[in-house]
Amino acid sequence: MKILIHGLAAALIGWSVAAHAQPAPPPALPGPPALTEQSIDTADFDGWRSRADAGAKADADRNALEDGVAKAKTKKAKKAAREKLASLPKPPNAGPDPFLIRAQILLDRAHASPGVIDGRDGDNFKKAVKAFREMRGMPLDGGLDPALWSALTGDQGRATKSYVIYSEDLNGRYVDDLPKDYAKLAKLKWLGFRDAVEMLGERFHVDEPLLRAMNPGVDFKKAGVAIIVPDTGAFPEGKVERITVDKRLGELRAYDATDKIVMIAPATIGSPDTPSPEGKMTVNGAFPDPVYVYNPKLNFQQGKNKQKLTLPPGPNGPVGAMWIDLSKPTYGIHGTPEPSQISKTASHGCVRLTNWDAADLGRLVDPKKTTVEFTE
């Protein structure tokens, strides 16, 4: 009798545990490798393609099941569809992919600029891939395929390099508090970087959060510390005879006298309120660290500022660290204080590039000779 009772009690306990047990969570899809120097330098196409294909299939399955839940006509059918949906593998945590970091660095070295290097498959990266195809005479509609990867990795150099933070890096003309109001900016003497991290990010063309992620635990305020940074290679060479600015694509192309593309870069080009100019004009000259003259009567009004203001130079000024003056008054090609926003936000009629792309272009233009044409 005791055996029977004990057996019944054990069965009841087992039933209770089973009744209250939670189903095992669905497995997660494989994400990108951990972000390390080695994972970036050895990232390969097949691994990335496998992850991308698995993610695309999971997205398609999820969309189909979500559609099934929405279209289910009975409670039973809806419950079954929801259970299937809940069993799908969870997407990996979104983050920079070592393969995409390597690809962006190699594109940058080939002067098909991805804008800021961030390790993500965004619009500027896609533009850079298409730009590289155009520069190499490849079909433009292939995207990032094995043929492009083979051409890109003809550059067999490492994607990253080591850099030691020097005391000079820490003692720059930094301005930790930069107001947005132009009247307040006009009272400063220099519109510099906020700190060494921002400066190093621009020097190596990399997004600040990614620079920190590539160097976990690093104290960027300490001299003598070695960090890992993108190896962005040498400046583009030659003289630019003509520049085209594609308003529809949000892209700038620079050509030499033989009509070879010297560099391509993503660009922010005008806005509905302050459109960019039309037609052809000439480069007057290139001016590093320009003073910016704000005149609301000629261009736009910033905030409540209705008076003419002169803002000091600096990479965090409204036109960044370079002004390439055009023959049409008040218009130019220039840098930006926000490189991550290039081709994503509007400008006040001019052509805005990252500071480093604007600096590269400024070295290549020929004053009074280089032409600039705006196209749709």
Coordinates of C-alpha atoms in Angstrom, one line a residue:
M1 CA 0.0 0.0 0.0
K2 CA 2.8 2.4 0.9
I3 CA 4.5 1.5 -2.4
L4 CA 1.4 2.4 -4.3
I5 CA 0.9 5.7 -2.5
H6 CA 4.6 6.6 -3.0
G7 CA 4.2 5.7 -6.7
L8 CA 1.1 7.7 -7.1
A9 CA 2.7 10.7 -5.3
A10 CA 5.7 10.5 -7.6
A11 CA 3.4 10.4 -10.7
L12 CA 1.5 13.4 -9.5
I13 CA 4.7 15.3 -8.9
G14 CA 5.9 14.4 -12.3
W15 CA 2.6 15.4 -13.9
S16 CA 2.8 18.8 -12.0
V17 CA 6.3 19.5 -13.1
A18 CA 5.5 18.6 -16.7
A19 CA 2.4 20.7 -16.6
H20 CA 4.3 23.7 -15.5
A21 CA 7.5 23.2 -17.4
Q22 CA 8.1 25.9 -20.0
P23 CA 8.9 24.8 -23.6
A24 CA 12.6 25.1 -24.5
P25 CA 13.3 28.5 -26.3
P26 CA 13.9 28.2 -30.0
P27 CA 17.5 28.2 -31.1
A28 CA 19.1 31.4 -32.3
L29 CA 20.4 31.8 -35.8
P30 CA 24.2 31.9 -36.1
G31 CA 25.5 35.5 -35.8
P32 CA 28.7 37.0 -37.0
P33 CA 32.0 35.9 -35.3
A34 CA 33.1 37.9 -32.2
L35 CA 34.7 41.2 -33.2
T36 CA 38.5 40.7 -33.0
E37 CA 41.5 41.7 -35.1
Q38 CA 41.8 38.2 -36.4
S39 CA 38.1 37.8 -37.3
I40 CA 38.2 41.0 -39.3
D41 CA 41.5 40.2 -41.2
T42 CA 40.5 36.6 -42.0
A43 CA 36.8 37.2 -42.7
D44 CA 35.7 35.3 -45.8
F45 CA 32.9 35.6 -48.4
D46 CA 31.5 32.0 -47.9
G47 CA 31.0 32.5 -44.1
W48 CA 29.2 35.8 -44.6
R49 CA 27.1 34.5 -47.5
S50 CA 26.0 31.5 -45.4
R51 CA 24.9 33.8 -42.5
A52 CA 23.2 36.2 -44.9
D53 CA 21.3 33.3 -46.7
A54 CA 20.2 31.8 -43.4
G55 CA 19.0 35.2 -42.2
A56 CA 17.1 35.8 -45.4
K57 CA 15.3 32.4 -45.2
A58 CA 14.4 33.0 -41.6
D59 CA 13.0 36.4 -42.5
A60 CA 10.9 34.9 -45.3
D61 CA 9.6 32.1 -43.0
R62 CA 8.7 34.6 -40.3
N63 CA 6.9 36.9 -42.7
A64 CA 4.9 33.9 -44.1
L65 CA 3.9 32.8 -40.6
E66 CA 3.0 36.3 -39.5
D67 CA 0.8 36.5 -42.6
G68 CA -0.7 33.1 -41.6
V69 CA -1.6 34.5 -38.1
A70 CA -3.2 37.5 -39.6
K71 CA -5.3 35.4 -42.1
A72 CA -6.3 32.6 -39.7
K73 CA -10.1 32.4 -39.5
T74 CA -10.5 30.3 -36.3
K75 CA -9.0 30.5 -32.9
K76 CA -7.5 27.0 -33.3
A77 CA -5.8 28.0 -36.6
K78 CA -4.5 31.2 -35.2
K79 CA -3.1 29.4 -32.1
A80 CA -1.4 26.8 -34.3
A81 CA 0.1 29.6 -36.5
R82 CA 1.4 31.5 -33.4
E83 CA 3.0 28.3 -32.1
K84 CA 4.8 27.8 -35.3
L85 CA 5.9 31.4 -35.3
A86 CA 7.2 31.1 -31.7
S87 CA 9.2 28.0 -32.7
L88 CA 11.2 29.8 -35.3
P89 CA 14.9 30.5 -34.6
K90 CA 15.5 33.9 -33.1
P91 CA 17.5 36.3 -35.2
P92 CA 21.1 37.0 -33.8
N93 CA 21.8 40.3 -32.0
A94 CA 22.3 43.0 -34.6
G95 CA 25.9 44.3 -34.6
P96 CA 28.8 45.0 -36.8
D97 CA 30.0 42.0 -38.9
P98 CA 33.8 41.4 -39.2
F99 CA 33.3 40.5 -42.9
L100 CA 31.5 43.8 -43.6
I101 CA 34.2 45.7 -41.8
R102 CA 36.9 44.1 -43.9
A103 CA 34.9 44.7 -47.1
Q104 CA 34.3 48.4 -46.2
I105 CA 38.0 48.9 -45.5
L106 CA 39.0 47.3 -48.8
L107 CA 36.5 49.4 -50.7
D108 CA 37.8 52.5 -48.9
R109 CA 41.4 51.6 -50.0
A110 CA 40.2 51.2 -53.6
H111 CA 38.7 54.8 -53.3
A112 CA 35.1 53.5 -53.6
S113 CA 34.2 55.2 -50.4
P114 CA 31.6 53.5 -48.1
G115 CA 31.4 56.7 -46.0
V116 CA 32.0 55.9 -42.4
I117 CA 33.2 52.3 -41.7
D118 CA 30.6 50.8 -39.5
G119 CA 30.4 47.1 -40.3
R120 CA 26.8 47.2 -41.4
D121 CA 25.0 46.4 -44.7
G122 CA 23.6 49.9 -45.2
D123 CA 22.8 52.0 -48.3
N124 CA 26.3 53.7 -48.4
F125 CA 27.9 50.2 -48.4
K126 CA 25.7 49.1 -51.3
K127 CA 26.7 52.3 -53.1
A128 CA 30.4 51.6 -52.6
V129 CA 30.0 48.0 -53.9
K130 CA 28.3 49.3 -57.0
A131 CA 30.9 52.1 -57.3
F132 CA 33.7 49.5 -57.2
R133 CA 32.0 47.4 -59.9
E134 CA 31.8 50.5 -62.1
M135 CA 35.5 51.4 -61.4
R136 CA 36.5 47.8 -62.4
G137 CA 34.3 47.6 -65.5
M138 CA 32.1 44.9 -63.9
P139 CA 28.3 44.5 -64.5
L140 CA 26.6 47.0 -62.2
D141 CA 23.8 44.7 -61.0
G142 CA 25.9 41.9 -59.4
G143 CA 26.1 43.3 -55.9
L144 CA 28.6 41.7 -53.5
D145 CA 29.2 38.4 -55.3
P146 CA 32.2 36.0 -55.5
A147 CA 33.6 37.9 -58.6
L148 CA 33.6 41.2 -56.8
W149 CA 35.1 39.7 -53.6
S150 CA 37.8 38.1 -55.7
A151 CA 38.6 41.5 -57.3
L152 CA 38.5 43.3 -53.9
T153 CA 40.8 40.8 -52.2
G154 CA 43.4 41.3 -54.9
D155 CA 44.5 43.7 -52.2
Q156 CA 45.9 41.1 -49.9
G157 CA 47.0 43.5 -47.2
R158 CA 45.6 43.2 -43.7
A159 CA 42.4 45.2 -43.2
T160 CA 43.5 46.4 -39.8
K161 CA 46.7 47.8 -38.2
S162 CA 48.0 48.7 -34.8
Y163 CA 48.2 52.3 -33.7
V164 CA 49.7 53.7 -30.5
I165 CA 47.9 56.6 -28.9
Y166 CA 50.4 59.4 -28.4
S167 CA 50.3 62.3 -25.9
E168 CA 49.8 64.6 -28.9
D169 CA 46.6 62.7 -29.7
L170 CA 45.3 63.4 -26.2
N171 CA 46.4 67.1 -26.0
G172 CA 44.6 68.3 -29.2
R173 CA 42.5 71.4 -29.5
Y174 CA 39.4 69.6 -28.2
V175 CA 36.1 71.2 -27.5
D176 CA 34.0 69.0 -25.3
D177 CA 30.9 71.2 -25.3
L178 CA 29.8 72.3 -28.8
P179 CA 26.4 74.0 -28.8
K180 CA 24.1 73.6 -31.9
D181 CA 23.1 77.3 -32.0
Y182 CA 25.2 79.2 -34.5
A183 CA 25.3 82.4 -32.4
K184 CA 26.9 80.4 -29.6
L185 CA 29.3 78.7 -32.0
A186 CA 30.3 82.1 -33.4
K187 CA 31.7 83.0 -29.9
L188 CA 34.2 80.2 -29.9
K189 CA 37.7 80.3 -31.5
W190 CA 37.8 76.7 -32.8
L191 CA 35.2 74.1 -33.6
G192 CA 37.4 71.1 -32.9
F193 CA 36.7 67.5 -32.2
R194 CA 35.2 66.7 -28.8
D195 CA 37.9 64.2 -27.8
A196 CA 40.6 61.9 -29.0
V197 CA 38.1 59.1 -29.9
E198 CA 36.2 61.4 -32.3
M199 CA 39.5 62.5 -33.8
L200 CA 40.8 59.0 -34.2
G201 CA 37.5 57.8 -35.7
E202 CA 37.8 60.5 -38.4
R203 CA 41.5 59.8 -39.0
F204 CA 40.8 56.1 -39.6
H205 CA 37.4 56.7 -41.3
V206 CA 35.6 54.6 -38.6
D207 CA 32.4 55.0 -36.6
E208 CA 33.2 55.9 -33.0
P209 CA 31.1 53.0 -31.5
L210 CA 32.8 50.5 -33.8
L211 CA 36.3 51.9 -32.9
R212 CA 35.4 51.3 -29.2
A213 CA 34.0 47.8 -30.0
M214 CA 37.2 46.9 -31.9
N215 CA 39.1 47.9 -28.7
P216 CA 37.1 46.6 -25.7
G217 CA 38.3 47.8 -22.4
V218 CA 40.8 50.3 -23.9
D219 CA 41.3 53.6 -22.0
F220 CA 41.4 56.1 -24.9
K221 CA 42.7 58.8 -22.5
K222 CA 46.0 57.0 -21.8
A223 CA 49.1 57.6 -23.9
G224 CA 51.1 54.6 -25.0
V225 CA 48.1 52.3 -25.4
A226 CA 48.0 50.3 -28.6
I227 CA 44.7 50.1 -30.4
I228 CA 43.4 48.3 -33.6
V229 CA 42.2 50.6 -36.4
P230 CA 41.2 50.2 -40.1
D231 CA 44.1 50.4 -42.5
T232 CA 42.6 52.8 -45.0
G233 CA 45.6 52.9 -47.3
A234 CA 47.0 55.7 -49.4
F235 CA 45.4 58.9 -50.7
P236 CA 43.9 58.7 -54.2
E237 CA 46.4 60.1 -56.8
G238 CA 46.1 62.2 -59.9
K239 CA 44.3 65.3 -61.0
V240 CA 40.6 65.6 -61.3
E241 CA 39.3 67.1 -64.5
R242 CA 35.6 66.8 -63.9
I243 CA 33.2 65.9 -61.1
T244 CA 29.7 64.6 -61.5
V245 CA 27.2 65.0 -58.6
D246 CA 24.3 62.6 -59.0
K247 CA 21.3 64.0 -57.0
R248 CA 19.2 60.8 -57.4
L249 CA 21.8 58.4 -56.2
G250 CA 23.4 60.8 -53.6
E251 CA 26.9 60.2 -55.0
L252 CA 29.9 62.1 -56.2
R253 CA 32.3 60.8 -58.9
A254 CA 35.6 62.4 -59.8
Y255 CA 37.3 61.7 -63.1
D256 CA 40.8 62.4 -64.5
A257 CA 41.7 63.7 -68.0
T258 CA 41.4 60.1 -69.5
D259 CA 37.9 59.8 -68.0
K260 CA 39.1 57.2 -65.5
I261 CA 37.3 57.3 -62.2
V262 CA 39.7 58.5 -59.5
M263 CA 37.2 58.3 -56.5
I264 CA 33.6 57.8 -55.8
A265 CA 31.9 58.9 -52.5
P266 CA 28.4 59.0 -51.0
A267 CA 27.1 62.6 -50.7
T268 CA 24.3 64.6 -49.1
I269 CA 23.0 66.8 -51.9
G270 CA 20.5 69.6 -51.2
S271 CA 17.0 69.3 -49.8
P272 CA 13.5 70.2 -51.0
D273 CA 13.7 73.6 -49.2
T274 CA 17.2 74.4 -50.3
P275 CA 17.9 72.5 -53.5
S276 CA 21.3 72.0 -55.0
P277 CA 22.2 74.0 -58.1
E278 CA 21.8 72.7 -61.7
G279 CA 24.0 72.4 -64.7
K280 CA 27.8 72.8 -64.9
M281 CA 30.2 75.1 -63.0
T282 CA 33.9 75.3 -62.1
V283 CA 36.0 74.8 -59.0
N284 CA 37.4 78.1 -57.7
G285 CA 39.7 76.5 -55.2
A286 CA 40.0 74.2 -52.2
F287 CA 40.3 75.6 -48.6
P288 CA 41.1 73.4 -45.6
D289 CA 39.7 74.4 -42.2
P290 CA 37.4 77.1 -43.7
V291 CA 35.8 79.9 -41.7
Y292 CA 32.0 79.7 -42.3
V293 CA 30.0 82.8 -43.0
Y294 CA 26.3 82.4 -42.1
N295 CA 24.0 84.7 -43.9
P296 CA 20.3 83.9 -43.6
K297 CA 19.4 86.3 -46.4
L298 CA 21.3 84.4 -48.9
N299 CA 20.8 80.8 -47.9
F300 CA 18.8 79.5 -44.9
Q301 CA 17.9 80.4 -41.3
Q302 CA 19.3 78.4 -38.5
G303 CA 17.1 78.5 -35.4
K304 CA 16.3 82.0 -34.4
N305 CA 19.4 83.5 -35.9
K306 CA 18.5 86.3 -38.3
Q307 CA 21.8 88.1 -38.3
K308 CA 24.9 87.4 -40.3
L309 CA 27.5 85.4 -38.3
T310 CA 31.1 84.3 -38.8
L311 CA 31.8 80.9 -37.4
P312 CA 35.4 79.8 -36.7
P313 CA 37.1 76.9 -38.5
G314 CA 37.3 73.3 -37.3
P315 CA 36.2 69.8 -38.3
N316 CA 33.0 70.2 -36.3
G317 CA 31.9 73.4 -38.0
P318 CA 28.9 73.4 -40.3
V319 CA 31.1 72.7 -43.4
G320 CA 33.6 70.5 -41.7
A321 CA 37.3 70.6 -42.4
M322 CA 37.2 71.4 -46.2
W323 CA 35.5 73.8 -48.5
I324 CA 35.7 73.4 -52.2
D325 CA 34.4 76.6 -53.7
L326 CA 32.3 76.5 -56.8
S327 CA 31.8 79.2 -59.4
K328 CA 28.1 79.6 -58.5
P329 CA 28.1 82.0 -55.4
T330 CA 27.4 80.5 -52.0
Y331 CA 27.7 76.9 -53.3
G332 CA 30.5 74.4 -52.6
I333 CA 31.5 70.8 -51.9
H334 CA 32.4 70.4 -48.2
G335 CA 32.9 68.2 -45.2
T336 CA 30.6 67.6 -42.2
P337 CA 30.6 67.4 -38.4
E338 CA 28.5 64.2 -38.7
P339 CA 30.1 61.7 -41.0
S340 CA 27.6 58.9 -40.1
Q341 CA 24.8 61.0 -41.5
I342 CA 26.2 61.4 -45.0
S343 CA 23.6 60.5 -47.7
K344 CA 21.0 60.1 -44.9
T345 CA 20.0 63.7 -44.1
A346 CA 19.5 66.9 -46.2
S347 CA 22.0 69.7 -46.8
H348 CA 21.4 73.4 -47.4
G349 CA 21.9 73.1 -51.2
C350 CA 25.7 72.3 -51.2
V351 CA 27.3 68.9 -51.6
R352 CA 28.3 67.4 -48.2
L353 CA 30.9 64.6 -47.9
T354 CA 32.7 63.0 -45.0
N355 CA 35.7 65.2 -43.9
W356 CA 38.2 62.7 -45.2
D357 CA 36.5 62.3 -48.6
A358 CA 36.2 66.1 -48.9
A359 CA 39.9 66.4 -48.0
D360 CA 40.9 63.8 -50.6
L361 CA 38.9 65.5 -53.3
G362 CA 40.4 68.9 -52.3
R363 CA 43.9 67.6 -52.9
L364 CA 42.9 66.4 -56.4
V365 CA 40.9 69.4 -57.9
D366 CA 42.6 71.9 -60.2
P367 CA 41.3 75.4 -59.5
K368 CA 39.7 77.2 -62.4
K369 CA 39.9 74.0 -64.5
T370 CA 38.0 71.2 -62.7
T371 CA 34.4 71.3 -63.7
V372 CA 31.4 70.1 -61.6
E373 CA 28.1 69.0 -63.2
F374 CA 24.9 68.2 -61.3
T375 CA 22.8 65.5 -62.7
E376 CA 19.4 63.9 -61.8

